[in-house]
Coordinates of C-alpha atoms and ligand atoms in Angstrom, one line a residue:
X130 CA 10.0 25.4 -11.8
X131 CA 11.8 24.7 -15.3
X132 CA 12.5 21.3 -16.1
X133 CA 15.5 21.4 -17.9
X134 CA 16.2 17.8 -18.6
X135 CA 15.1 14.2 -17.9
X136 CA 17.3 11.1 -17.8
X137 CA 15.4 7.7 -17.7
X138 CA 17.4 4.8 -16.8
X139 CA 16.4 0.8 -16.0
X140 CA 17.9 -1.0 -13.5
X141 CA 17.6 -4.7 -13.4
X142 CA 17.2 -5.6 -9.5
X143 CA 16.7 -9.2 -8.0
X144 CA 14.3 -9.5 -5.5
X145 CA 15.6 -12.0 -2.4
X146 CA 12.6 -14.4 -2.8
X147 CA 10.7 -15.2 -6.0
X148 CA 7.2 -12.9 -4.8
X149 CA 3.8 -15.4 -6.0
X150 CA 0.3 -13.3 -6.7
X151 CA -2.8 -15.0 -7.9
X152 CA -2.2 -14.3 -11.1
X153 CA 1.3 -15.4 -11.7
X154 CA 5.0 -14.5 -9.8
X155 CA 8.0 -12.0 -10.2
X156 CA 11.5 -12.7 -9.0
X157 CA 13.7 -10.5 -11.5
X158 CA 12.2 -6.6 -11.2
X159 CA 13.6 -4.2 -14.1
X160 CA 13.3 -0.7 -12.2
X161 CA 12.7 2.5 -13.8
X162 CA 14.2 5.4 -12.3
X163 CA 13.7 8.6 -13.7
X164 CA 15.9 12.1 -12.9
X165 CA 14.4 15.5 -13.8
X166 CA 17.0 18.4 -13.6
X167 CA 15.9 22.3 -13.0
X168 CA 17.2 25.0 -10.9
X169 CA 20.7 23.1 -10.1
X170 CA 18.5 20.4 -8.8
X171 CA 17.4 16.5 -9.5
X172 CA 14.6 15.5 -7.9
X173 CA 14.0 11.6 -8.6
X174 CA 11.0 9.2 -9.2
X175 CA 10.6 5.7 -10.1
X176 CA 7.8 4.4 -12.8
X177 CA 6.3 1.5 -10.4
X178 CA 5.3 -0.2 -14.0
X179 CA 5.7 -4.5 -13.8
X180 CA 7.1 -6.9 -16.3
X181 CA 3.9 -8.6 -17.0
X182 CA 0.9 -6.8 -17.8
X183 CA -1.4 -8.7 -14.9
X184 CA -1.7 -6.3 -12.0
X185 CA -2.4 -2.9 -15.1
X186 CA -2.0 -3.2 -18.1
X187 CA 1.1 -0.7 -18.1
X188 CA 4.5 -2.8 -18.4
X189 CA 8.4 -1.7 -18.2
X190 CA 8.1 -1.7 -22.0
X191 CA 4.9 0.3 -21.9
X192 CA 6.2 2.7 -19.4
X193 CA 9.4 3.1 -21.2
X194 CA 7.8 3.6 -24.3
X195 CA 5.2 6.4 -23.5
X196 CA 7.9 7.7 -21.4
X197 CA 10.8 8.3 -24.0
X198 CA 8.4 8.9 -27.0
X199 CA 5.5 11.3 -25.5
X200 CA 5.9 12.5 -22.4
X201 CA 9.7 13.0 -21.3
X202 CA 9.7 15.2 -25.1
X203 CA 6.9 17.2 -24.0
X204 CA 7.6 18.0 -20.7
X205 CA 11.4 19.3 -21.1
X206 CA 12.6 22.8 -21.7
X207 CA 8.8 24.0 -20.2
X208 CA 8.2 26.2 -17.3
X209 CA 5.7 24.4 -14.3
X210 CA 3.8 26.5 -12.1
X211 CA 4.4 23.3 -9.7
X212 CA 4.8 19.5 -9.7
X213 CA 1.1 18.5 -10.7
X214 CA 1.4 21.7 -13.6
X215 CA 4.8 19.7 -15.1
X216 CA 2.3 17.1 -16.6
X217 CA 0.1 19.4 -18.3
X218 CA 1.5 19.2 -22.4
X219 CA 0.5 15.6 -22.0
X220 CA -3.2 15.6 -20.2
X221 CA -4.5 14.0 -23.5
X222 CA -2.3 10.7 -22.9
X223 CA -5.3 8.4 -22.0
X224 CA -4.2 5.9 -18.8
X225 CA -0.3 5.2 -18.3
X226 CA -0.6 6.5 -14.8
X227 CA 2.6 4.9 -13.6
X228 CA 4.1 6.3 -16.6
X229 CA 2.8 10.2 -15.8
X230 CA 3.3 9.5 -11.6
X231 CA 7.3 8.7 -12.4
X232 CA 7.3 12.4 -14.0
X233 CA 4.9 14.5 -11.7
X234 CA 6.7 12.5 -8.0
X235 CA 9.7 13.2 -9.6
X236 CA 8.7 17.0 -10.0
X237 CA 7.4 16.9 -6.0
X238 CA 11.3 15.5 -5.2
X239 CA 12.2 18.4 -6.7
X240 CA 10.0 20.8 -5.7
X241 CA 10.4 20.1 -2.0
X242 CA 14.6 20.5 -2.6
X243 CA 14.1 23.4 -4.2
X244 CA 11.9 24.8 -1.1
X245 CA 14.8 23.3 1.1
X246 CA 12.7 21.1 3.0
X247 CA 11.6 17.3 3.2
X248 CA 9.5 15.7 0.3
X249 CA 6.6 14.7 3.7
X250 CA 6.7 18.3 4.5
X251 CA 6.1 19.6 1.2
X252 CA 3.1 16.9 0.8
X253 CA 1.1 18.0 3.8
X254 CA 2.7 14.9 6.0
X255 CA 2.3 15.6 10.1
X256 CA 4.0 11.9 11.0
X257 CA 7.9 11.2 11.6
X258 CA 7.0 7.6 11.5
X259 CA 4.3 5.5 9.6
X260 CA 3.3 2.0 10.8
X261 CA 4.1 -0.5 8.3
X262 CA 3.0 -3.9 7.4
X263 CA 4.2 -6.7 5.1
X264 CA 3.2 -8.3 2.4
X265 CA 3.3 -12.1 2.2
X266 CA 3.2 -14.1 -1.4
X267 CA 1.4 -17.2 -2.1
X268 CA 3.6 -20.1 -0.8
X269 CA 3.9 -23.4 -1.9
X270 CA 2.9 -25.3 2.1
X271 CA 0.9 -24.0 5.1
X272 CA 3.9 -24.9 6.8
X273 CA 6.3 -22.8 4.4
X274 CA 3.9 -19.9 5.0
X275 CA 3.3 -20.2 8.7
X276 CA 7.4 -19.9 8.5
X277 CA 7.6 -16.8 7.0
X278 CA 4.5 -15.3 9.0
X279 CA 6.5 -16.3 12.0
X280 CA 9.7 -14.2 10.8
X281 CA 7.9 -11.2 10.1
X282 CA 6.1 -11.0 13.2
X283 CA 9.4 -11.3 14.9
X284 CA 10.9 -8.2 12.9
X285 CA 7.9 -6.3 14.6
X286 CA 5.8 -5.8 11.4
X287 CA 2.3 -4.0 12.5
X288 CA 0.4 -6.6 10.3
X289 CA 0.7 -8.9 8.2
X290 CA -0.7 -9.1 4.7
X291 CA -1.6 -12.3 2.9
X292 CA -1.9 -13.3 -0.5
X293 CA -4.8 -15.7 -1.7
X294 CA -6.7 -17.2 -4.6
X295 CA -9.1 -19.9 -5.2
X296 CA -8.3 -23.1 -3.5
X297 CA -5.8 -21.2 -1.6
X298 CA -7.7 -19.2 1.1
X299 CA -10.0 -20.2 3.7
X300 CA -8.2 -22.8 5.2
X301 CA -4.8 -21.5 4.6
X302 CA -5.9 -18.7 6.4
X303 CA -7.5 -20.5 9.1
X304 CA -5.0 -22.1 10.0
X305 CA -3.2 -19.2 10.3
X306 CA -5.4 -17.7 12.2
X307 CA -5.3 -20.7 14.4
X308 CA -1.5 -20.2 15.0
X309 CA -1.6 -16.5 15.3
X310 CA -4.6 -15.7 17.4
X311 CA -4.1 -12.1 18.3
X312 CA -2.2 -11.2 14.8
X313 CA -3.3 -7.7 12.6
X314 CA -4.2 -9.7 10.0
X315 CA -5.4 -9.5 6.1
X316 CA -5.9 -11.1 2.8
X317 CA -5.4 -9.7 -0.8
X318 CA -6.7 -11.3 -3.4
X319 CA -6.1 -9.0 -6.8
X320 CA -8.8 -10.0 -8.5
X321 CA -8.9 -13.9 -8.2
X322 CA -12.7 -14.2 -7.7
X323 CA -16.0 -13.3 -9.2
X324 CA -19.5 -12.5 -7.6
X325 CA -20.3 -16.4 -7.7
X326 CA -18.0 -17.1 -5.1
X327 CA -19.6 -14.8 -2.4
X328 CA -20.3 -18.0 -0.4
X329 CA -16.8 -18.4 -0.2
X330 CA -15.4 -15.0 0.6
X331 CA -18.0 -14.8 3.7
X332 CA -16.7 -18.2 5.5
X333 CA -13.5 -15.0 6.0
X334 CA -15.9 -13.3 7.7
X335 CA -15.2 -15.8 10.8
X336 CA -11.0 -15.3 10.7
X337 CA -11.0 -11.3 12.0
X338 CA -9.5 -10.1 8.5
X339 CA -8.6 -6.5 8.7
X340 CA -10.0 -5.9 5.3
X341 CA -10.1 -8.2 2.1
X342 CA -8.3 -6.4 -0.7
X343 CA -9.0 -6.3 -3.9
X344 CA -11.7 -9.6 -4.2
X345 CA -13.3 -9.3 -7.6
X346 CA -11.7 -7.5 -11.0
X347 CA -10.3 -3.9 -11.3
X348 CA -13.3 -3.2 -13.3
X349 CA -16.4 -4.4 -11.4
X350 CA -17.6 -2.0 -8.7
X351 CA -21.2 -3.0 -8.9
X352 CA -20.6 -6.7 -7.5
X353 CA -17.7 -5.3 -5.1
X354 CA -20.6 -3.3 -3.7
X355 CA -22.9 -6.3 -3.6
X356 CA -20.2 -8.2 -2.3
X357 CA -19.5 -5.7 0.7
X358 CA -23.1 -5.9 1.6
X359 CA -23.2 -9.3 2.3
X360 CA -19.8 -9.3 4.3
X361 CA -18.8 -8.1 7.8
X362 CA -14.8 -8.2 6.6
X363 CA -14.6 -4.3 4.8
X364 CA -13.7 -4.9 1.2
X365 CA -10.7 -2.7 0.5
X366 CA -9.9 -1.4 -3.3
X367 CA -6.4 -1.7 -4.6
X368 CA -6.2 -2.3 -8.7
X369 CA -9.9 -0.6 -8.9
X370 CA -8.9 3.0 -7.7
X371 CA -7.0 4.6 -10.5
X372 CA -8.8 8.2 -10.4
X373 CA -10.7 10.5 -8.5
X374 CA -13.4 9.4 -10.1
X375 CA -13.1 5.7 -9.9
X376 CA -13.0 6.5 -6.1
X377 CA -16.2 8.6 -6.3
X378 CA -18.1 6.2 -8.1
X379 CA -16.9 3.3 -5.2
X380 CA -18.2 4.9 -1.9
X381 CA -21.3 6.2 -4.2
X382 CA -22.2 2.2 -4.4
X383 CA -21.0 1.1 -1.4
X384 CA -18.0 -0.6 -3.6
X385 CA -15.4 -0.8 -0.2
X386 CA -14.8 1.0 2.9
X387 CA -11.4 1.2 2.7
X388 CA -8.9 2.2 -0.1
X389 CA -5.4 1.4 -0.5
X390 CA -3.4 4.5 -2.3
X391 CA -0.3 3.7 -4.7
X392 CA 0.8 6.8 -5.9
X393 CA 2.0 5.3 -9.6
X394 CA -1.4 3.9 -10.0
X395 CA -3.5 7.1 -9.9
X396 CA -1.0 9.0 -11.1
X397 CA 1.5 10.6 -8.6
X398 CA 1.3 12.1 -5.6
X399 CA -1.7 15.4 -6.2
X400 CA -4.6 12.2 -6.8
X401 CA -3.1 10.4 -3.8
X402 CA -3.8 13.4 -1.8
X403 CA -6.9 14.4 -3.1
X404 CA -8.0 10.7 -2.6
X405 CA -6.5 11.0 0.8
X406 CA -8.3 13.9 1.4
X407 CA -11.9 12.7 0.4
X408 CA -11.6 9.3 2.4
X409 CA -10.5 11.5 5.6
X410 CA -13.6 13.5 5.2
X411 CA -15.5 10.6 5.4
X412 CA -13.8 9.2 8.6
X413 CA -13.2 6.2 6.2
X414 CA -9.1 4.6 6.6
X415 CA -6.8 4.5 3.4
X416 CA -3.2 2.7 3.6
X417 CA -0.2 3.2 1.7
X418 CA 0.5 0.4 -0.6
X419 CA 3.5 -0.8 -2.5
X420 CA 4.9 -2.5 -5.8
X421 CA 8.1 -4.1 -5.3
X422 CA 9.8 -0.9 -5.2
X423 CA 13.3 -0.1 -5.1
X424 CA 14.3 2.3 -2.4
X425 CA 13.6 5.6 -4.8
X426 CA 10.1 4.7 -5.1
X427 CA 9.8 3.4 -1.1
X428 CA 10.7 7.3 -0.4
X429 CA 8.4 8.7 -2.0
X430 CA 5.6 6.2 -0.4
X431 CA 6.9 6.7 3.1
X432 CA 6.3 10.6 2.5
X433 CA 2.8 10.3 1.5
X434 CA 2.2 7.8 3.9
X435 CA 3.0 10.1 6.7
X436 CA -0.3 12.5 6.0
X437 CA -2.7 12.1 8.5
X438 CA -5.3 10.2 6.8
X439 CA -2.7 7.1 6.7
X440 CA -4.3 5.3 9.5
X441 CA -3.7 1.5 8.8
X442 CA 0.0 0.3 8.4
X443 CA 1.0 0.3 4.4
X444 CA 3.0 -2.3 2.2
X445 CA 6.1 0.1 3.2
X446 CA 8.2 -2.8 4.0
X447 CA 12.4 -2.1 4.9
X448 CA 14.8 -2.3 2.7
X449 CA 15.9 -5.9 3.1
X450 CA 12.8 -7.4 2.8
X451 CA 12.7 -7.0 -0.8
X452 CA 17.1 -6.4 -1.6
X453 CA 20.3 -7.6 -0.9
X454 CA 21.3 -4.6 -1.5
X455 CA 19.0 -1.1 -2.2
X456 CA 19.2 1.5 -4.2
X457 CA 19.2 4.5 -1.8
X458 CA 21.4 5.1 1.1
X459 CA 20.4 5.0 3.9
X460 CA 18.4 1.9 3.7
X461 CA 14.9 1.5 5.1
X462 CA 14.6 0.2 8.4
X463 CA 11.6 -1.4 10.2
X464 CA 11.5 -0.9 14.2
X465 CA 9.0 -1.8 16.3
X466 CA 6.1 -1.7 13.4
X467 CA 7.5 1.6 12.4
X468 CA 9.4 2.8 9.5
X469 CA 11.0 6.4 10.1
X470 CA 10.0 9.4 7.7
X471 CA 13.4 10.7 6.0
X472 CA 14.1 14.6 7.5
X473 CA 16.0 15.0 4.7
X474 CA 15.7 17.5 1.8
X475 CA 13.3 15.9 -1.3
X476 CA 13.0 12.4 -0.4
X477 CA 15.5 12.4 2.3
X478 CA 17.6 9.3 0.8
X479 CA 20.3 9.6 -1.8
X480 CA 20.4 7.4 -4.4
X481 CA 23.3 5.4 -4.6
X482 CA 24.2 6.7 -8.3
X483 CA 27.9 4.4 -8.1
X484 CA 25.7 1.3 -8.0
X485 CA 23.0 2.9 -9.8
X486 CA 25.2 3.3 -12.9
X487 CA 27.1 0.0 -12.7
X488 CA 23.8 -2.0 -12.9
X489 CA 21.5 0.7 -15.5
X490 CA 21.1 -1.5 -18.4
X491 CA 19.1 1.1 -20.7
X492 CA 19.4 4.7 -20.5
X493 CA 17.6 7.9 -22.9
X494 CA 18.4 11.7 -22.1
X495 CA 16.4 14.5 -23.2
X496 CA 17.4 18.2 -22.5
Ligands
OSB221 O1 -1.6 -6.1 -4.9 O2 -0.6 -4.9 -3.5 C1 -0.5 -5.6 -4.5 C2 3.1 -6.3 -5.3 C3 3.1 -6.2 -6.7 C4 1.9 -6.0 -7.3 C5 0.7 -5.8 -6.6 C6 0.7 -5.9 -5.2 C7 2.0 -6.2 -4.6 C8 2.1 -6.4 -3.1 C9 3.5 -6.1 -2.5 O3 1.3 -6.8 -2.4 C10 3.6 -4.8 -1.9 C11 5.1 -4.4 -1.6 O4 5.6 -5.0 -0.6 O5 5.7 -3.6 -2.3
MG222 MG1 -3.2 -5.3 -3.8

């Protein structure tokens, strides 16, 4: 495949309720979407990249940056042997993952239009629907979240995914778990809590967590492995999981026993399946996970998500969860628990390019 040009473009998109992690909130997202053009074709990707560096240390202005300067430049006017091939004139970029995976998903849009078929296919995917889950911020009240909990269950969510911190976690979720006694329930924590407050983390061991996600920082695998050792609740690795090898040095300790895959943090869609692939081998669950996407980037998660490996329901959320109004037509839909895969050529939803140019704020061309 020739990539014969790349437009980047950002989008400024409000999300319906201000979103509250432990380490700080979002409300206004500034989307990245990114177009590569070869063969007659566009296949599209989004850079998952936030405003703040707290969840990576890649940013819109990072991604934009190593984007437009190094990568987009390189990548144009080159013949690929195939979508994970289009990245390789930049392999000696160290990190940016989200900035590579908006390139190389992009490439996998394409590739699977240019086979004719639908970007799941082309990935390996065996599912026509994934279950899917939602993600819940930190709320103000137990009251205000026990409101929200209540709504999602209602819209048939297959679990439901709680955010915590210090001073906001046992007893929030208790009482949660007091009100919900049957509910799939977990708690992500990304990063809020060091090896000293193991004490702590195992009073969750009597609420019937799924999986704690993400307890200690990105970078400590040694007391996440001490940590799962002392707790029945499996320890599941979000921010920590950026390679191959982070992954391989995780189930070597005993670092988690489950993984949750975002394709723009390990670097598009080839590690997510090789991570996929590794974790299945092991009988051990991974679950697709999410970043506030707009509906380009949902796509391209509900496609991976539907390999066979993606046991446990993902942060795939529908479309109005997150938007008044999406970027992709149609909109994603949650029935039942379930969110269908697209049949569709590519990523089987078409960007909405009338609202998608009257919001782009910022826009480079190359080719
Ligand atoms: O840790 O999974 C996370 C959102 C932004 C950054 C990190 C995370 C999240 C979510 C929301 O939990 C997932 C989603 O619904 O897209
Ligand atoms: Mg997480």
């Amino acid at each position: 495949m020739k990539i014969e040009r790349a437009e980047l473009r950002e989008v400024p998109l409000r999300l319906k309720e201000y979103f509250e992690i432990s380490s700080g909130g979002m409300q206004d997202r500034r989307i990245l979407l990114l177009t590569l053009r070869g063969e007659g074709l566009e296949g599209w990707g989004e850079c998952v990249v936030g405003e703040s560096p707290a969840y990576s240390y890649e940013t819109t202005e990072t991604g934009w940056h190593v984007l437009t300067a190094f990568i987009l430049p390189a990548i144009v006017g080159r013949e690929a042997a195939g979508p994970e091939d289009v990245l390789a004139p930049v392999r000696w970029i160290r990190g940016h993952r989200m900035a590579k995976a908006a390139v190389e998903m992009a490439a996998w849009d394409l590739a699977a239009r240019l086979d004719g078929v639908s970007l799941s296919k082309k990935l390996g995917g065996t599912r026509s629907s994934v279950p899917v889950g939602v993600s819940v911020g930190l709320q103000k009240t137990d009251e205000a979240l026990h409101e929200k909990v209540a709504g999602f269950v209602a819209q048939g969510y297959a679990r439901i995914k709680i955010k915590i911190k210090p001073g906001r976690d046992v007893d929030m979720l208790a009482a949660v778990r007091e009100r919900f006694p049957d509910l799939p329930m977990m708690a992500d924590a990304n990063s809020a809590y060091t090896l000293a407050d193991v004490d702590r983390l195992k009073e969750l061991d009597a609420l019937d967590l799924m999986m704690i996600e993400q307890p200690l920082s990105y970078d400590d695998f040694l007391h996440h492995a001490r940590l799962q050792e002392q707790l029945r609740t499996p320890v599941c690795l979000d921010e920590s999981i950026e390679s191959e090898g982070d992954l391989e040095l995780a189930l070597e300790l005993g670092s988690c026993r489950i993984v949750n895959i975002k394709p723009g943090r390990v670097g598009g869609h080839g590690t997510s399946r090789r991570i996929h692939d590794v974790m299945r081998a092991r009988g051990l669950p991974v679950w697709c996970g999410g970043m506030l996407e707009s509906g380009v980037g949902r796509a391209h998660n509900v496609a991976l998500a539907s390999l066979p490996g993606f046991t446990l329901p993902g942060d795939i959320s529908a479309s109005s969860r997150y938007w008044e109004r999406d970027l992709v037509k149609p909109e994603f839909e949650v029935s039942e628990g379930e969110m269908s895969v697209p049949t569709g050529v590519g990523i089987g939803v078409q960007p909405d390019l009338e609202l998608i140019d009257s919001l782009t704020v910022r826009r480079a061309q190359f080719g």
